[in-house]
Amino acid sequence: MTDVTRPGTRPARPHFSSGPCAKPPGWAAEHLATGSLGRSHRSKLGKSRLVHAIELTRQVLRVPDTHRIGIVPGSDTGAVEMAMWTMLGARPVTMAAWESFGEGWVTDALKQLKLDATVLKAPYGELPDLTTVDPSHDVVFTWNGTTSGVRVPNGDWIRDDREGLTFADATSGAFAQDLPWDKLDVTTFSWQKALGGEGGHGVLILSPRAVERLESYVPDRPLPKVFRLTSKGKLIEGIFKGETINTPSMLAVEDYIWTLEWAKGVGGLSGMIARADANAAALDAFVQKTSWIDHLAADPATRSNTSVCLKFADDAVAGMDDEAKNALVKKIASLLEAEDAAYDIAGYRDAPPGLRIWCGATVETSDVEALGPWLDWAWHTARGK
């Protein structure tokens, strides 16, 4: 084998995991406010910090005052499940899926909720024709496919006069993409994605139409306490005013607050989008000049600017089956981790063999640029060339 020259410059922060994601530049534990730690989340102080987190979320994401924002348990998964179990079944539903998490919501709708759902699917790397969604249906979809790198480019396909509700799992799109709040009735995310926050907490955002559904529809299924959003036919408003359903980690909340304040400091949502776009562009520049790698999402219009998923070029792995490709992925990822050049970049286990590199706003563009030569080194080293 021919020795491959090891690059001379490593990414200053080799954190490219797609969740939990990189902390913002300048983050340090000693920066976090600690007054709420060891205090009850129901104390005046604890509740005020939760309310502050909600208010900052509204400011940075530009959520209209008409929409309610609540902090809920179970990360994004908990928020999605809470919405599905409490609201689906009132009318026909379309489940749209083009990656593993969307597939999970399909399974829950069909197998757990026993709904006679219309299922709209596309393979990894593609987006289904969302214009075919019946506006009389509720529709559940992932705004940004974390495991496929395919995102919804806009909400133009969602009609203003729709009868159904839109349920958008936006966990890897929030804070990096412009979400059209007039088109979204139920929106969920976890702050461990685009903000690099600590896991375990989800955020649930409800439009007035979603609140009306909650107050007018009683599902014919038992609801665990942790899912209940209404009491005696009325929304439990406290959930959206800092009174969480279960005990939150105040340390995680303080971490979230610090990062939201950092986001405001880099230009708010516009600044966050610009940072993610610059990172994705830097990675794309490497892909365009490199023969062995390609984007899993073929259409640039639907390509994520956060969870960028890459596949091996067909010619580069001709004759290799998926088992051999997965072994190659593992070797590349291991080489990079051993060199402290990149952590956690193997593609998702259910996705086609490849790499997944987080390009959200908490990553520095200079680190993405420094990553490219290391990817090339790892490829040639793993292939013995």
PDB file of N, CA and C in Angstrom, residues 316-380:
ATOM      1  N   ALA A 316     -16.781   4.014  -6.968  1.00  0.00           N
ATOM      2  CA  ALA A 316     -15.754   3.855  -5.947  1.00  0.00           C
ATOM      3  C   ALA A 316     -15.918   2.570  -5.146  1.00  0.00           C
ATOM      4  N   VAL A 317     -17.147   2.041  -5.097  1.00  0.00           N
ATOM      5  CA  VAL A 317     -17.397   0.826  -4.314  1.00  0.00           C
ATOM      6  C   VAL A 317     -18.026  -0.259  -5.181  1.00  0.00           C
ATOM      7  N   ALA A 318     -17.711  -0.230  -6.469  1.00  0.00           N
ATOM      8  CA  ALA A 318     -18.259  -1.236  -7.386  1.00  0.00           C
ATOM      9  C   ALA A 318     -17.905  -2.635  -6.907  1.00  0.00           C
ATOM     10  N   GLY A 319     -18.907  -3.503  -6.878  1.00  0.00           N
ATOM     11  CA  GLY A 319     -18.699  -4.885  -6.467  1.00  0.00           C
ATOM     12  C   GLY A 319     -18.813  -5.130  -4.974  1.00  0.00           C
ATOM     13  N   MET A 320     -18.978  -4.089  -4.184  1.00  0.00           N
ATOM     14  CA  MET A 320     -19.104  -4.250  -2.737  1.00  0.00           C
ATOM     15  C   MET A 320     -20.580  -4.349  -2.352  1.00  0.00           C
ATOM     16  N   ASP A 321     -20.898  -5.286  -1.458  1.00  0.00           N
ATOM     17  CA  ASP A 321     -22.257  -5.359  -0.945  1.00  0.00           C
ATOM     18  C   ASP A 321     -22.390  -4.444   0.272  1.00  0.00           C
ATOM     19  N   ASP A 322     -23.606  -4.330   0.818  1.00  0.00           N
ATOM     20  CA  ASP A 322     -23.832  -3.410   1.935  1.00  0.00           C
ATOM     21  C   ASP A 322     -23.011  -3.781   3.164  1.00  0.00           C
ATOM     22  N   GLU A 323     -22.813  -5.072   3.378  1.00  0.00           N
ATOM     23  CA  GLU A 323     -22.017  -5.478   4.535  1.00  0.00           C
ATOM     24  C   GLU A 323     -20.594  -4.951   4.423  1.00  0.00           C
ATOM     25  N   ALA A 324     -20.019  -5.058   3.240  1.00  0.00           N
ATOM     26  CA  ALA A 324     -18.654  -4.558   3.025  1.00  0.00           C
ATOM     27  C   ALA A 324     -18.617  -3.032   3.113  1.00  0.00           C
ATOM     28  N   LYS A 325     -19.644  -2.382   2.585  1.00  0.00           N
ATOM     29  CA  LYS A 325     -19.705  -0.914   2.666  1.00  0.00           C
ATOM     30  C   LYS A 325     -19.823  -0.451   4.107  1.00  0.00           C
ATOM     31  N   ASN A 326     -20.634  -1.141   4.891  1.00  0.00           N
ATOM     32  CA  ASN A 326     -20.780  -0.767   6.302  1.00  0.00           C
ATOM     33  C   ASN A 326     -19.472  -0.971   7.066  1.00  0.00           C
ATOM     34  N   ALA A 327     -18.752  -2.017   6.707  1.00  0.00           N
ATOM     35  CA  ALA A 327     -17.452  -2.240   7.336  1.00  0.00           C
ATOM     36  C   ALA A 327     -16.494  -1.104   6.988  1.00  0.00           C
ATOM     37  N   LEU A 328     -16.586  -0.613   5.759  1.00  0.00           N
ATOM     38  CA  LEU A 328     -15.755   0.505   5.329  1.00  0.00           C
ATOM     39  C   LEU A 328     -16.123   1.779   6.088  1.00  0.00           C
ATOM     40  N   VAL A 329     -17.416   2.004   6.259  1.00  0.00           N
ATOM     41  CA  VAL A 329     -17.874   3.161   7.046  1.00  0.00           C
ATOM     42  C   VAL A 329     -17.298   3.100   8.456  1.00  0.00           C
ATOM     43  N   LYS A 330     -17.409   1.954   9.070  1.00  0.00           N
ATOM     44  CA  LYS A 330     -16.923   1.792  10.441  1.00  0.00           C
ATOM     45  C   LYS A 330     -15.422   2.054  10.525  1.00  0.00           C
ATOM     46  N   LYS A 331     -14.675   1.584   9.530  1.00  0.00           N
ATOM     47  CA  LYS A 331     -13.226   1.774   9.547  1.00  0.00           C
ATOM     48  C   LYS A 331     -12.871   3.245   9.376  1.00  0.00           C
ATOM     49  N   ILE A 332     -13.555   3.920   8.451  1.00  0.00           N
ATOM     50  CA  ILE A 332     -13.305   5.346   8.244  1.00  0.00           C
ATOM     51  C   ILE A 332     -13.600   6.131   9.518  1.00  0.00           C
ATOM     52  N   ALA A 333     -14.740   5.857  10.131  1.00  0.00           N
ATOM     53  CA  ALA A 333     -15.125   6.571  11.354  1.00  0.00           C
ATOM     54  C   ALA A 333     -14.129   6.306  12.479  1.00  0.00           C
ATOM     55  N   SER A 334     -13.659   5.070  12.581  1.00  0.00           N
ATOM     56  CA  SER A 334     -12.702   4.718  13.637  1.00  0.00           C
ATOM     57  C   SER A 334     -11.362   5.408  13.430  1.00  0.00           C
ATOM     58  N   LEU A 335     -10.904   5.449  12.188  1.00  0.00           N
ATOM     59  CA  LEU A 335      -9.647   6.131  11.883  1.00  0.00           C
ATOM     60  C   LEU A 335      -9.711   7.599  12.269  1.00  0.00           C
ATOM     61  N   LEU A 336     -10.814   8.238  11.938  1.00  0.00           N
ATOM     62  CA  LEU A 336     -10.953   9.669  12.215  1.00  0.00           C
ATOM     63  C   LEU A 336     -11.063   9.946  13.710  1.00  0.00           C
ATOM     64  N   GLU A 337     -11.783   9.076  14.416  1.00  0.00           N
ATOM     65  CA  GLU A 337     -11.900   9.270  15.857  1.00  0.00           C
ATOM     66  C   GLU A 337     -10.552   9.073  16.539  1.00  0.00           C
ATOM     67  N   ALA A 338      -9.792   8.091  16.097  1.00  0.00           N
ATOM     68  CA  ALA A 338      -8.481   7.830  16.688  1.00  0.00           C
ATOM     69  C   ALA A 338      -7.529   9.007  16.493  1.00  0.00           C
ATOM     70  N   GLU A 339      -7.742   9.741  15.420  1.00  0.00           N
ATOM     71  CA  GLU A 339      -6.903  10.908  15.114  1.00  0.00           C
ATOM     72  C   GLU A 339      -7.464  12.197  15.718  1.00  0.00           C
ATOM     73  N   ASP A 340      -8.605  12.099  16.421  1.00  0.00           N
ATOM     74  CA  ASP A 340      -9.297  13.294  16.930  1.00  0.00           C
ATOM     75  C   ASP A 340      -9.572  14.292  15.815  1.00  0.00           C
ATOM     76  N   ALA A 341      -9.915  13.739  14.651  1.00  0.00           N
ATOM     77  CA  ALA A 341     -10.226  14.581  13.497  1.00  0.00           C
ATOM     78  C   ALA A 341     -11.725  14.710  13.272  1.00  0.00           C
ATOM     79  N   ALA A 342     -12.499  13.710  13.693  1.00  0.00           N
ATOM     80  CA  ALA A 342     -13.958  13.760  13.551  1.00  0.00           C
ATOM     81  C   ALA A 342     -14.553  12.679  14.435  1.00  0.00           C
ATOM     82  N   TYR A 343     -15.591  13.041  15.164  1.00  0.00           N
ATOM     83  CA  TYR A 343     -16.274  12.087  16.023  1.00  0.00           C
ATOM     84  C   TYR A 343     -17.679  11.794  15.482  1.00  0.00           C
ATOM     85  N   ASP A 344     -18.054  10.508  15.544  1.00  0.00           N
ATOM     86  CA  ASP A 344     -19.457  10.100  15.371  1.00  0.00           C
ATOM     87  C   ASP A 344     -20.032  10.467  14.001  1.00  0.00           C
ATOM     88  N   ILE A 345     -19.329  10.135  12.926  1.00  0.00           N
ATOM     89  CA  ILE A 345     -19.827  10.529  11.610  1.00  0.00           C
ATOM     90  C   ILE A 345     -20.338   9.348  10.778  1.00  0.00           C
ATOM     91  N   ALA A 346     -20.397   8.163  11.348  1.00  0.00           N
ATOM     92  CA  ALA A 346     -20.980   7.041  10.605  1.00  0.00           C
ATOM     93  C   ALA A 346     -22.455   7.313  10.354  1.00  0.00           C
ATOM     94  N   GLY A 347     -22.945   6.903   9.190  1.00  0.00           N
ATOM     95  CA  GLY A 347     -24.350   7.083   8.869  1.00  0.00           C
ATOM     96  C   GLY A 347     -25.248   6.335   9.839  1.00  0.00           C
ATOM     97  N   TYR A 348     -26.517   6.706   9.860  1.00  0.00           N
ATOM     98  CA  TYR A 348     -27.472   6.065  10.760  1.00  0.00           C
ATOM     99  C   TYR A 348     -27.615   4.590  10.401  1.00  0.00           C
ATOM    100  N   ARG A 349     -27.849   3.755  11.426  1.00  0.00           N
ATOM    101  CA  ARG A 349     -27.811   2.299  11.224  1.00  0.00           C
ATOM    102  C   ARG A 349     -28.823   1.797  10.194  1.00  0.00           C
ATOM    103  N   ASP A 350     -29.971   2.477  10.050  1.00  0.00           N
ATOM    104  CA  ASP A 350     -30.986   2.021   9.100  1.00  0.00           C
ATOM    105  C   ASP A 350     -30.843   2.646   7.717  1.00  0.00           C
ATOM    106  N   ALA A 351     -29.936   3.602   7.587  1.00  0.00           N
ATOM    107  CA  ALA A 351     -29.757   4.311   6.318  1.00  0.00           C
ATOM    108  C   ALA A 351     -28.795   3.542   5.404  1.00  0.00           C
ATOM    109  N   PRO A 352     -28.774   3.867   4.117  1.00  0.00           N
ATOM    110  CA  PRO A 352     -27.766   3.266   3.232  1.00  0.00           C
ATOM    111  C   PRO A 352     -26.364   3.547   3.764  1.00  0.00           C
ATOM    112  N   PRO A 353     -25.402   2.658   3.534  1.00  0.00           N
ATOM    113  CA  PRO A 353     -24.052   2.851   4.063  1.00  0.00           C
ATOM    114  C   PRO A 353     -23.459   4.186   3.619  1.00  0.00           C
ATOM    115  N   GLY A 354     -22.906   4.915   4.557  1.00  0.00           N
ATOM    116  CA  GLY A 354     -22.317   6.203   4.232  1.00  0.00           C
ATOM    117  C   GLY A 354     -21.957   6.977   5.481  1.00  0.00           C
ATOM    118  N   LEU A 355     -21.723   8.255   5.314  1.00  0.00           N
ATOM    119  CA  LEU A 355     -21.309   9.136   6.395  1.00  0.00           C
ATOM    120  C   LEU A 355     -22.402  10.174   6.647  1.00  0.00           C
ATOM    121  N   ARG A 356     -22.457  10.673   7.876  1.00  0.00           N
ATOM    122  CA  ARG A 356     -23.417  11.717   8.217  1.00  0.00           C
ATOM    123  C   ARG A 356     -22.689  12.767   9.033  1.00  0.00           C
ATOM    124  N   ILE A 357     -22.689  13.982   8.535  1.00  0.00           N
ATOM    125  CA  ILE A 357     -21.883  15.051   9.135  1.00  0.00           C
ATOM    126  C   ILE A 357     -22.797  16.218   9.492  1.00  0.00           C
ATOM    127  N   TRP A 358     -22.814  16.557  10.761  1.00  0.00           N
ATOM    128  CA  TRP A 358     -23.666  17.644  11.226  1.00  0.00           C
ATOM    129  C   TRP A 358     -23.053  18.988  10.845  1.00  0.00           C
ATOM    130  N   CYS A 359     -23.867  19.807  10.196  1.00  0.00           N
ATOM    131  CA  CYS A 359     -23.411  21.115   9.725  1.00  0.00           C
ATOM    132  C   CYS A 359     -24.227  22.257  10.322  1.00  0.00           C
ATOM    133  N   GLY A 360     -24.913  21.993  11.427  1.00  0.00           N
ATOM    134  CA  GLY A 360     -25.729  23.025  12.053  1.00  0.00           C
ATOM    135  C   GLY A 360     -24.917  24.205  12.542  1.00  0.00           C
ATOM    136  N   ALA A 361     -25.627  25.217  13.066  1.00  0.00           N
ATOM    137  CA  ALA A 361     -25.022  26.509  13.369  1.00  0.00           C
ATOM    138  C   ALA A 361     -23.990  26.477  14.486  1.00  0.00           C
ATOM    139  N   THR A 362     -24.011  25.455  15.334  1.00  0.00           N
ATOM    140  CA  THR A 362     -23.033  25.408  16.425  1.00  0.00           C
ATOM    141  C   THR A 362     -21.674  24.895  15.961  1.00  0.00           C
ATOM    142  N   VAL A 363     -21.599  24.471  14.710  1.00  0.00           N
ATOM    143  CA  VAL A 363     -20.325  24.036  14.117  1.00  0.00           C
ATOM    144  C   VAL A 363     -19.696  25.231  13.406  1.00  0.00           C
ATOM    145  N   GLU A 364     -18.370  25.326  13.461  1.00  0.00           N
ATOM    146  CA  GLU A 364     -17.654  26.402  12.773  1.00  0.00           C
ATOM    147  C   GLU A 364     -17.314  25.976  11.341  1.00  0.00           C
ATOM    148  N   THR A 365     -17.485  26.887  10.396  1.00  0.00           N
ATOM    149  CA  THR A 365     -17.184  26.586   8.994  1.00  0.00           C
ATOM    150  C   THR A 365     -15.725  26.187   8.812  1.00  0.00           C
ATOM    151  N   SER A 366     -14.834  26.809   9.565  1.00  0.00           N
ATOM    152  CA  SER A 366     -13.407  26.463   9.448  1.00  0.00           C
ATOM    153  C   SER A 366     -13.163  25.001   9.818  1.00  0.00           C
ATOM    154  N   ASP A 367     -13.964  24.461  10.729  1.00  0.00           N
ATOM    155  CA  ASP A 367     -13.801  23.053  11.099  1.00  0.00           C
ATOM    156  C   ASP A 367     -14.313  22.130   9.997  1.00  0.00           C
ATOM    157  N   VAL A 368     -15.388  22.527   9.320  1.00  0.00           N
ATOM    158  CA  VAL A 368     -15.883  21.736   8.190  1.00  0.00           C
ATOM    159  C   VAL A 368     -14.834  21.742   7.069  1.00  0.00           C
ATOM    160  N   GLU A 369     -14.245  22.889   6.831  1.00  0.00           N
ATOM    161  CA  GLU A 369     -13.208  22.985   5.792  1.00  0.00           C
ATOM    162  C   GLU A 369     -11.999  22.131   6.147  1.00  0.00           C
ATOM    163  N   ALA A 370     -11.637  22.105   7.417  1.00  0.00           N
ATOM    164  CA  ALA A 370     -10.494  21.285   7.844  1.00  0.00           C
ATOM    165  C   ALA A 370     -10.823  19.801   7.800  1.00  0.00           C
ATOM    166  N   LEU A 371     -12.106  19.458   7.891  1.00  0.00           N
ATOM    167  CA  LEU A 371     -12.511  18.049   7.884  1.00  0.00           C
ATOM    168  C   LEU A 371     -12.282  17.384   6.534  1.00  0.00           C
ATOM    169  N   GLY A 372     -12.497  18.116   5.452  1.00  0.00           N
ATOM    170  CA  GLY A 372     -12.421  17.531   4.116  1.00  0.00           C
ATOM    171  C   GLY A 372     -11.166  16.709   3.857  1.00  0.00           C
ATOM    172  N   PRO A 373      -9.976  17.275   4.045  1.00  0.00           N
ATOM    173  CA  PRO A 373      -8.752  16.490   3.810  1.00  0.00           C
ATOM    174  C   PRO A 373      -8.663  15.243   4.693  1.00  0.00           C
ATOM    175  N   TRP A 374      -9.222  15.309   5.895  1.00  0.00           N
ATOM    176  CA  TRP A 374      -9.199  14.136   6.769  1.00  0.00           C
ATOM    177  C   TRP A 374     -10.136  13.049   6.258  1.00  0.00           C
ATOM    178  N   LEU A 375     -11.264  13.440   5.713  1.00  0.00           N
ATOM    179  CA  LEU A 375     -12.149  12.445   5.104  1.00  0.00           C
ATOM    180  C   LEU A 375     -11.427  11.730   3.971  1.00  0.00           C
ATOM    181  N   ASP A 376     -10.738  12.511   3.150  1.00  0.00           N
ATOM    182  CA  ASP A 376     -10.013  11.927   2.018  1.00  0.00           C
ATOM    183  C   ASP A 376      -8.897  10.999   2.506  1.00  0.00           C
ATOM    184  N   TRP A 377      -8.178  11.425   3.543  1.00  0.00           N
ATOM    185  CA  TRP A 377      -7.115  10.590   4.118  1.00  0.00           C
ATOM    186  C   TRP A 377      -7.693   9.285   4.653  1.00  0.00           C
ATOM    187  N   ALA A 378      -8.812   9.378   5.386  1.00  0.00           N
ATOM    188  CA  ALA A 378      -9.398   8.175   5.979  1.00  0.00           C
ATOM    189  C   ALA A 378      -9.895   7.210   4.911  1.00  0.00           C
ATOM    190  N   TRP A 379     -10.492   7.752   3.851  1.00  0.00           N
ATOM    191  CA  TRP A 379     -10.965   6.904   2.750  1.00  0.00           C
ATOM    192  C   TRP A 379      -9.806   6.121   2.139  1.00  0.00           C
ATOM    193  N   HIS A 380      -8.751   6.824   1.768  1.00  0.00           N
ATOM    194  CA  HIS A 380      -7.619   6.166   1.097  1.00  0.00           C
ATOM    195  C   HIS A 380      -6.899   5.217   2.055  1.00  0.00           C
TER     196      HIS A 380
END
